[in-house]
Amino acid sequence: GFSSGGCSLGGARAMWPRLKRAVWVFFIVDFGLTAPSTVYSQASRPQSCPCNSSAWPWPMCGPACFEAGLLGPALAAPTPLHHARDCSNCTDTVCTMSVAADIGFPPPTTTEGEPRAGARVVATAAGWDHTKVYHTLMLPTATSRPSTGWPLYVEFPGNYCGPGGPEGPDCGSEWTMQGWGLGAYRGDVLWLTLPFLTADLGNDTAVQFAWWGCQSSGDMDTDPNCTNATYTPVPTVNYTLDAVRQTLARYDGDPNHVVLLGHSRGAIATQAIGGYNDEIASLWTQIVAASHFDMPPVESWPYNNQQLFGGIAGAVARGQRIAHVPKFLTGECTLALQALGWHTANNLSTIEVVAKRTGFRDHTGFWVGRPSPTGARDEARQWISNLFK
């Protein structure tokens, strides 16, 4: 899952190293905590850049809206070829950054201190203070809390970082924006953005910036230490459980309104992590997955080859665990339709599944900051609200 950060942040960004009410309908929209002690800053991103830059090293449908070299040393070679896909069926031509943002965007930078209204605060879940792990949390600014508690938006980040990478020098939980664009900008939800973790390394357990579960914070594609013998998603699963439950309990969250979100790697993780076992699958009441999904063999990623994930059968089993959760599937080009087809082929469409392409051609989480050519963003917002009226 690759997630581009788009063209511009407009300045420095602070960086940091059930549905128990089932909706039994198959619906298709046909689309033609403790604060760490230091905060690091990222250099300004460029204000504009071409949507189809030849500098982009991955063979994707309409390279993401930036030139790799503008963010640091250019990526050396197109090694992650698993991102290649057939672009012949993509008729979308709109570059995300060619459409003006209509909300405050990008989201607020991260800060330190106690979680508070309107601030995106870096924190660590209780019980994990001995590690290098962190997440971010924003509390609502609204003064009138719903009687059942605040809705909680939980988000996983995208992938592929480092010098010249599409998400800048870091892509931990601070580099997320789906929750902001789909609701947190209004100030009436809790917005929790979670990390992916390395394997259990004791005090050295840390945020992993590409995929998850390895012996270092590097990339599963190239890390020689990330093998079947050592790979494990369990720390990520356990941290997610702790952070979600602690947030709900401490900040008056509504356990019956927990929306799981993700773009690219984060979208894959809505099922790969969010459906890993029955315990974590029971947390979610809705899922919004943008650009990719956990759906081998339609898309195969490094973690699919790990024994703990069990290939195609493992993905189907994870899908069955979250089959009770309504889903909104979106993304550029044909990604949403592919994900919908995977659900249908594996008999996982027993509850509401909405598919709607964004209408943007490039692969970037910035799509939530501006109106989609197809109306997908606004429809996703309304879809989330409608299920809880």
Short mmCIF file of C-alpha atoms in Angstrom, two decimals:
data_model
loop_
_atom_site.label_atom_id
_atom_site.label_comp_id
_atom_site.label_asym_id
_atom_site.label_seq_id
_atom_site.Cartn_x
_atom_site.Cartn_y
_atom_site.Cartn_z
CA GLY A 1 0.00 0.00 0.00
CA PHE A 2 1.63 3.13 -1.17
CA SER A 3 0.38 6.49 0.02
CA SER A 4 1.50 9.73 -1.55
CA GLY A 5 1.29 12.88 0.44
CA GLY A 6 0.35 15.02 -2.56
CA CYS A 7 2.10 18.23 -3.51
CA SER A 8 2.07 20.58 -0.60
CA LEU A 9 1.72 20.86 3.11
CA GLY A 10 1.94 24.62 2.88
CA GLY A 11 4.62 24.77 5.57
CA ALA A 12 6.42 22.64 8.09
CA ARG A 13 4.67 19.62 9.52
CA ALA A 14 5.47 18.36 12.99
CA MET A 15 6.53 14.74 12.68
CA TRP A 16 7.14 12.03 15.23
CA PRO A 17 10.12 9.25 14.95
CA ARG A 18 -20.10 -3.77 16.52
CA LEU A 19 -21.65 -2.65 14.28
CA LYS A 20 -23.87 -4.71 16.59
CA ARG A 21 -26.69 -3.12 14.64
CA ALA A 22 -26.34 -5.06 11.40
CA VAL A 23 -27.68 -3.61 8.17
CA TRP A 24 -28.54 -6.65 6.08
CA VAL A 25 -28.38 -5.26 2.59
CA PHE A 26 -25.94 -5.51 -0.27
CA PHE A 27 -25.60 -2.05 -1.74
CA ILE A 28 -23.37 -1.09 -4.66
CA VAL A 29 -22.86 2.43 -5.87
CA ASP A 30 -21.89 1.76 -9.43
CA PHE A 31 -19.11 4.08 -10.47
CA GLY A 32 -18.79 4.02 -14.21
CA LEU A 33 -1.85 8.72 27.27
CA THR A 34 1.78 9.88 27.71
CA ALA A 35 3.43 12.44 25.50
CA PRO A 36 6.96 11.73 24.28
CA SER A 37 9.58 14.38 24.89
CA THR A 38 10.60 15.51 21.40
CA VAL A 39 8.81 16.57 18.23
CA TYR A 40 10.61 16.60 14.91
CA SER A 41 9.80 18.88 11.99
CA GLN A 42 9.58 18.15 8.29
CA ALA A 43 10.75 20.57 5.60
CA SER A 44 8.12 22.43 3.62
CA ARG A 45 6.63 20.55 0.74
CA PRO A 46 6.46 22.16 -2.70
CA GLN A 47 3.40 24.26 -3.45
CA SER A 48 2.71 22.63 -6.79
CA CYS A 49 3.93 19.85 -9.01
CA PRO A 50 2.80 17.87 -12.04
CA CYS A 51 0.26 15.11 -11.64
CA ASN A 52 1.94 12.80 -14.12
CA SER A 53 5.58 13.48 -13.41
CA SER A 54 8.07 11.25 -15.16
CA ALA A 55 10.21 11.43 -12.03
CA TRP A 56 7.86 9.06 -10.26
CA PRO A 57 9.49 5.62 -9.96
CA TRP A 58 6.45 3.40 -9.44
CA PRO A 59 4.49 2.23 -12.50
CA MET A 60 1.04 3.18 -11.24
CA CYS A 61 -2.03 4.70 -12.83
CA GLY A 62 -1.16 8.36 -13.20
CA PRO A 63 1.85 8.86 -10.90
CA ALA A 64 1.07 10.64 -7.66
CA CYS A 65 0.94 14.41 -7.68
CA PHE A 66 4.51 15.24 -6.82
CA GLU A 67 8.03 14.69 -8.04
CA ALA A 68 10.04 12.41 -5.80
CA GLY A 69 13.10 14.62 -6.07
CA LEU A 70 11.25 17.60 -4.59
CA LEU A 71 11.04 15.90 -1.20
CA GLY A 72 14.67 14.93 -0.88
CA PRO A 73 17.06 12.61 -2.71
CA ALA A 74 15.25 10.99 -5.60
CA LEU A 75 14.32 7.37 -5.07
CA ALA A 76 17.03 5.36 -6.75
CA ALA A 77 15.15 2.70 -8.70
CA PRO A 78 11.63 1.36 -9.26
CA THR A 79 12.17 -1.60 -6.95
CA PRO A 80 8.68 -1.95 -5.39
CA LEU A 81 7.22 -3.36 -8.60
CA HIS A 82 4.35 -4.96 -6.71
CA HIS A 83 2.72 -1.53 -7.09
CA ALA A 84 2.44 -2.01 -10.84
CA ARG A 85 -1.05 -2.55 -12.15
CA ASP A 86 -2.98 -2.46 -15.38
CA CYS A 87 -3.98 1.16 -16.00
CA SER A 88 -5.84 0.51 -19.24
CA ASN A 89 -9.26 0.68 -17.58
CA CYS A 90 -8.60 3.95 -15.76
CA THR A 91 -10.48 6.82 -17.36
CA ASP A 92 -9.96 9.28 -14.50
CA THR A 93 -7.87 12.29 -15.46
CA VAL A 94 -8.18 14.73 -12.53
CA CYS A 95 -5.08 15.37 -10.41
CA THR A 96 -6.01 15.67 -6.74
CA MET A 97 -4.03 18.82 -6.12
CA SER A 98 -5.63 20.59 -9.08
CA VAL A 99 -8.82 20.84 -7.01
CA ALA A 100 -8.81 23.42 -4.23
CA ALA A 101 -9.29 22.26 -0.67
CA ASP A 102 -12.65 23.27 0.80
CA ILE A 103 -11.82 22.62 4.45
CA GLY A 104 -8.83 23.61 6.58
CA PHE A 105 -6.21 21.35 5.03
CA PRO A 106 -3.88 19.63 5.62
CA PRO A 107 -4.76 18.67 9.21
CA PRO A 108 -3.20 20.48 12.17
CA THR A 109 0.41 19.70 12.99
CA THR A 110 1.18 17.51 15.96
CA THR A 111 2.04 18.93 19.35
CA GLU A 112 2.96 17.80 22.86
CA GLY A 113 1.17 17.88 26.17
CA GLU A 114 -2.08 16.39 27.41
CA PRO A 115 -4.74 15.54 24.80
CA ARG A 116 -7.04 18.52 24.41
CA ALA A 117 -9.77 19.91 22.18
CA GLY A 118 -8.67 20.79 18.68
CA ALA A 119 -5.02 19.82 19.17
CA ARG A 120 -3.37 16.84 17.53
CA VAL A 121 -1.35 15.51 20.44
CA VAL A 122 1.37 12.85 20.38
CA ALA A 123 0.78 10.21 23.06
CA THR A 124 1.55 6.64 24.04
CA ALA A 125 -0.95 4.09 25.30
CA ALA A 126 -0.69 3.09 28.95
CA GLY A 127 1.46 0.00 29.35
CA TRP A 128 3.68 0.92 26.40
CA ASP A 129 5.71 3.72 27.98
CA HIS A 130 8.85 1.58 28.00
CA THR A 131 8.80 1.38 24.17
CA LYS A 132 9.38 3.87 21.36
CA VAL A 133 5.78 3.61 20.22
CA TYR A 134 3.39 6.56 19.86
CA HIS A 135 0.07 7.58 18.32
CA THR A 136 -1.80 10.87 17.92
CA LEU A 137 -5.14 11.92 19.33
CA MET A 138 -7.40 14.91 18.72
CA LEU A 139 -10.30 15.66 21.04
CA PRO A 140 -13.50 17.35 19.82
CA THR A 141 -13.99 21.10 20.00
CA ALA A 142 -17.79 20.81 20.07
CA THR A 143 -19.31 21.61 23.46
CA SER A 144 -22.35 19.35 23.20
CA ARG A 145 -21.45 15.68 23.55
CA PRO A 146 -23.92 13.14 22.14
CA SER A 147 -25.75 11.25 24.88
CA THR A 148 -24.07 8.00 23.85
CA GLY A 149 -20.58 9.51 23.79
CA TRP A 150 -18.29 10.87 21.10
CA PRO A 151 -17.92 8.95 17.83
CA LEU A 152 -14.37 7.62 17.50
CA TYR A 153 -12.54 7.67 14.16
CA VAL A 154 -9.54 5.31 14.19
CA GLU A 155 -7.05 5.60 11.35
CA PHE A 156 -4.04 3.64 10.10
CA PRO A 157 -1.35 5.45 8.05
CA GLY A 158 -0.02 4.80 4.56
CA ASN A 159 3.30 3.35 3.44
CA TYR A 160 6.72 4.02 1.94
CA CYS A 161 8.69 6.74 3.62
CA GLY A 162 12.24 7.91 4.03
CA PRO A 163 14.29 10.49 2.11
CA GLY A 164 12.56 11.23 -1.16
CA GLY A 165 9.60 9.07 -0.22
CA PRO A 166 6.04 10.17 -0.91
CA GLU A 167 5.25 10.80 2.74
CA GLY A 168 8.44 12.63 3.59
CA PRO A 169 10.99 11.49 6.17
CA ASP A 170 8.44 9.76 8.40
CA CYS A 171 5.04 8.12 8.04
CA GLY A 172 3.89 7.25 11.50
CA SER A 173 0.48 7.97 12.92
CA GLU A 174 1.01 11.72 12.56
CA TRP A 175 0.98 11.42 8.78
CA THR A 176 -2.73 10.70 8.34
CA MET A 177 -5.63 12.73 7.05
CA GLN A 178 -8.61 10.47 6.28
CA GLY A 179 -10.17 11.02 9.69
CA TRP A 180 -9.71 14.76 9.40
CA GLY A 181 -11.30 15.06 5.97
CA LEU A 182 -14.16 12.68 6.74
CA GLY A 183 -15.23 14.27 9.99
CA ALA A 184 -12.65 15.49 12.52
CA TYR A 185 -12.44 18.88 10.78
CA ARG A 186 -15.95 19.54 12.15
CA GLY A 187 -14.73 19.12 15.73
CA ASP A 188 -17.42 16.62 16.74
CA VAL A 189 -15.48 13.33 16.85
CA LEU A 190 -12.50 11.79 18.59
CA TRP A 191 -9.74 11.21 16.03
CA LEU A 192 -7.19 8.54 16.95
CA THR A 193 -4.40 7.81 14.48
CA LEU A 194 -2.48 4.61 15.15
CA PRO A 195 0.95 3.28 14.18
CA PHE A 196 2.12 0.00 12.76
CA LEU A 197 4.72 -1.61 14.99
CA THR A 198 7.82 -3.69 14.62
CA ALA A 199 7.96 -7.15 16.13
CA ASP A 200 8.18 -7.28 19.93
CA LEU A 201 11.66 -5.92 20.60
CA GLY A 202 11.08 -5.05 24.24
CA ASN A 203 12.18 -1.48 24.97
CA ASP A 204 13.15 -1.12 21.31
CA THR A 205 9.68 -1.89 19.96
CA ALA A 206 9.00 1.01 17.60
CA VAL A 207 6.85 2.42 14.83
CA GLN A 208 7.47 0.64 11.52
CA PHE A 209 7.26 2.99 8.57
CA ALA A 210 6.59 0.42 5.85
CA TRP A 211 4.27 -2.52 6.48
CA TRP A 212 4.52 -3.99 9.97
CA GLY A 213 5.90 -6.74 12.18
CA CYS A 214 9.61 -6.81 11.28
CA GLN A 215 12.76 -6.78 13.40
CA SER A 216 13.43 -3.16 12.50
CA SER A 217 11.49 -0.07 11.47
CA GLY A 218 12.48 -0.58 7.83
CA ASP A 219 10.69 -2.01 4.84
CA MET A 220 9.33 -5.55 4.71
CA ASP A 221 10.16 -5.68 1.01
CA THR A 222 13.89 -5.36 1.60
CA ASP A 223 14.55 -6.19 5.27
CA PRO A 224 16.46 -9.51 5.37
CA ASN A 225 15.44 -9.93 9.00
CA CYS A 226 11.73 -9.89 8.15
CA THR A 227 11.17 -13.61 7.65
CA ASN A 228 8.51 -16.16 8.49
CA ALA A 229 10.56 -17.11 11.53
CA THR A 230 10.49 -13.63 13.06
CA TYR A 231 7.57 -11.75 11.50
CA THR A 232 4.57 -10.94 13.69
CA PRO A 233 1.65 -8.48 13.51
CA VAL A 234 0.72 -9.14 17.15
CA PRO A 235 2.30 -5.97 18.66
CA THR A 236 0.33 -3.83 16.18
CA VAL A 237 -2.87 -5.68 17.02
CA ASN A 238 -2.29 -5.40 20.77
CA TYR A 239 -1.40 -1.72 20.64
CA THR A 240 -4.53 -1.03 18.60
CA LEU A 241 -6.69 -2.82 21.16
CA ASP A 242 -5.13 -0.90 24.06
CA ALA A 243 -5.23 2.53 22.42
CA VAL A 244 -8.83 2.21 21.21
CA ARG A 245 -10.16 0.93 24.52
CA GLN A 246 -8.26 3.50 26.56
CA THR A 247 -9.45 6.34 24.33
CA LEU A 248 -13.07 5.24 24.55
CA ALA A 249 -12.91 4.91 28.33
CA ARG A 250 -10.97 8.08 29.13
CA TYR A 251 -12.57 10.50 26.68
CA ASP A 252 -16.24 9.49 26.72
CA GLY A 253 -16.16 7.66 23.43
CA ASP A 254 -19.12 5.75 22.05
CA PRO A 255 -18.14 2.05 21.69
CA ASN A 256 -21.02 1.61 19.26
CA HIS A 257 -19.70 4.26 16.89
CA VAL A 258 -16.10 3.33 16.09
CA VAL A 259 -15.15 3.95 12.46
CA LEU A 260 -11.95 2.35 11.13
CA LEU A 261 -10.26 4.30 8.33
CA GLY A 262 -7.20 3.97 6.15
CA HIS A 263 -5.60 4.97 2.88
CA SER A 264 -3.26 2.66 0.93
CA ARG A 265 -1.37 0.57 3.53
CA GLY A 266 -3.92 1.84 6.03
CA ALA A 267 -6.78 0.64 3.81
CA ILE A 268 -5.19 -2.80 3.56
CA ALA A 269 -4.86 -2.85 7.33
CA THR A 270 -8.56 -2.19 7.91
CA GLN A 271 -8.93 -5.92 7.29
CA ALA A 272 -5.38 -7.30 7.63
CA ILE A 273 -5.04 -5.84 11.15
CA GLY A 274 -8.65 -4.88 11.87
CA GLY A 275 -9.82 -8.42 11.18
CA TYR A 276 -6.79 -10.27 12.51
CA ASN A 277 -8.72 -11.94 15.33
CA ASP A 278 -12.22 -11.89 16.79
CA GLU A 279 -11.23 -9.55 19.61
CA ILE A 280 -10.03 -6.72 17.40
CA ALA A 281 -12.77 -7.31 14.80
CA SER A 282 -15.39 -6.67 17.49
CA LEU A 283 -14.25 -3.05 17.89
CA TRP A 284 -15.44 -1.68 14.56
CA THR A 285 -18.85 -0.42 13.55
CA GLN A 286 -17.92 0.93 10.09
CA ILE A 287 -14.92 0.76 7.77
CA VAL A 288 -13.82 3.24 5.11
CA ALA A 289 -10.96 1.87 2.98
CA ALA A 290 -9.43 4.14 0.34
CA SER A 291 -7.06 2.83 -2.36
CA HIS A 292 -6.28 -0.88 -1.88
CA PHE A 293 -7.62 -3.64 0.34
CA ASP A 294 -6.49 -6.91 1.89
CA MET A 295 -7.61 -9.00 -1.10
CA PRO A 296 -5.15 -11.58 -2.46
CA PRO A 297 -4.72 -12.67 -5.19
CA VAL A 298 -6.31 -9.52 -6.72
CA GLU A 299 -3.54 -7.60 -4.95
CA SER A 300 -0.66 -9.37 -3.24
CA TRP A 301 1.61 -7.59 -0.79
CA PRO A 302 4.64 -8.73 1.20
CA TYR A 303 2.67 -9.68 4.32
CA ASN A 304 0.52 -12.11 2.30
CA ASN A 305 3.57 -14.36 1.99
CA GLN A 306 4.05 -14.59 5.74
CA GLN A 307 2.81 -17.79 7.33
CA LEU A 308 0.84 -15.98 10.03
CA PHE A 309 -1.37 -14.36 7.38
CA GLY A 310 -2.20 -17.59 5.54
CA GLY A 311 -2.39 -16.37 1.94
CA ILE A 312 -5.82 -16.21 0.28
CA ALA A 313 -7.50 -18.38 2.90
CA GLY A 314 -6.19 -16.14 5.65
CA ALA A 315 -7.55 -13.02 3.96
CA VAL A 316 -10.98 -14.64 3.55
CA ALA A 317 -10.96 -15.63 7.23
CA ARG A 318 -10.18 -12.04 8.19
CA GLY A 319 -12.96 -10.89 5.90
CA GLN A 320 -15.38 -13.21 7.64
CA ARG A 321 -14.46 -11.74 11.03
CA ILE A 322 -15.43 -8.25 9.86
CA ALA A 323 -18.30 -9.35 7.62
CA HIS A 324 -20.70 -7.76 10.14
CA VAL A 325 -19.14 -4.34 9.55
CA PRO A 326 -20.56 -2.09 6.79
CA LYS A 327 -17.85 -0.88 4.42
CA PHE A 328 -17.30 2.07 2.12
CA LEU A 329 -14.66 1.21 -0.49
CA THR A 330 -13.13 3.95 -2.57
CA GLY A 331 -9.94 4.91 -4.39
CA GLU A 332 -8.53 5.98 -7.74
CA CYS A 333 -9.30 4.20 -10.99
CA THR A 334 -10.65 0.66 -10.50
CA LEU A 335 -9.48 -0.05 -6.94
CA ALA A 336 -12.91 0.22 -5.32
CA LEU A 337 -14.51 -2.05 -7.91
CA GLN A 338 -11.72 -4.59 -7.47
CA ALA A 339 -12.29 -4.63 -3.71
CA LEU A 340 -16.01 -4.99 -4.17
CA GLY A 341 -15.48 -7.85 -6.60
CA TRP A 342 -13.24 -9.61 -4.10
CA HIS A 343 -15.95 -9.35 -1.43
CA THR A 344 -18.53 -10.74 -3.83
CA ALA A 345 -16.34 -13.60 -5.04
CA ASN A 346 -15.68 -14.70 -1.47
CA ASN A 347 -19.29 -14.35 -0.26
CA LEU A 348 -18.40 -11.47 2.06
CA SER A 349 -21.10 -9.09 0.86
CA THR A 350 -23.81 -10.09 3.33
CA ILE A 351 -23.95 -6.59 4.77
CA GLU A 352 -23.78 -3.13 3.26
CA VAL A 353 -20.78 -2.66 0.99
CA VAL A 354 -20.57 0.60 -0.93
CA ALA A 355 -18.08 1.06 -3.77
CA LYS A 356 -17.37 4.52 -5.17
CA ARG A 357 -14.28 5.65 -7.04
CA THR A 358 -12.91 9.08 -6.12
CA GLY A 359 -12.53 10.25 -9.72
CA PHE A 360 -8.94 11.31 -9.04
CA ARG A 361 -6.21 9.54 -10.98
CA ASP A 362 -3.33 9.83 -8.53
CA HIS A 363 -2.70 7.79 -5.40
CA THR A 364 -2.81 10.23 -2.48
CA GLY A 365 -4.50 10.61 0.88
CA PHE A 366 -5.02 14.29 0.07
CA TRP A 367 -8.25 13.35 -1.75
CA VAL A 368 -10.26 13.89 1.47
CA GLY A 369 -9.40 17.59 1.63
CA ARG A 370 -11.30 18.59 -1.50
CA PRO A 371 -14.53 17.68 -3.34
CA SER A 372 -14.18 14.44 -5.31
CA PRO A 373 -15.09 14.54 -9.01
CA THR A 374 -17.53 11.70 -8.32
CA GLY A 375 -18.78 13.04 -4.97
CA ALA A 376 -17.16 10.10 -3.15
CA ARG A 377 -15.81 12.08 -0.22
CA ASP A 378 -19.09 13.79 0.62
CA GLU A 379 -20.97 10.53 0.10
CA ALA A 380 -18.61 8.75 2.51
CA ARG A 381 -19.24 11.44 5.13
CA GLN A 382 -22.99 11.08 4.73
CA TRP A 383 -22.77 7.29 4.73
CA ILE A 384 -20.98 7.33 8.08
CA SER A 385 -23.63 9.60 9.56
CA ASN A 386 -26.64 7.79 8.09
CA LEU A 387 -25.88 4.47 9.77
CA PHE A 388 -26.11 6.10 13.17
CA LYS A 389 -29.23 8.19 12.81
#
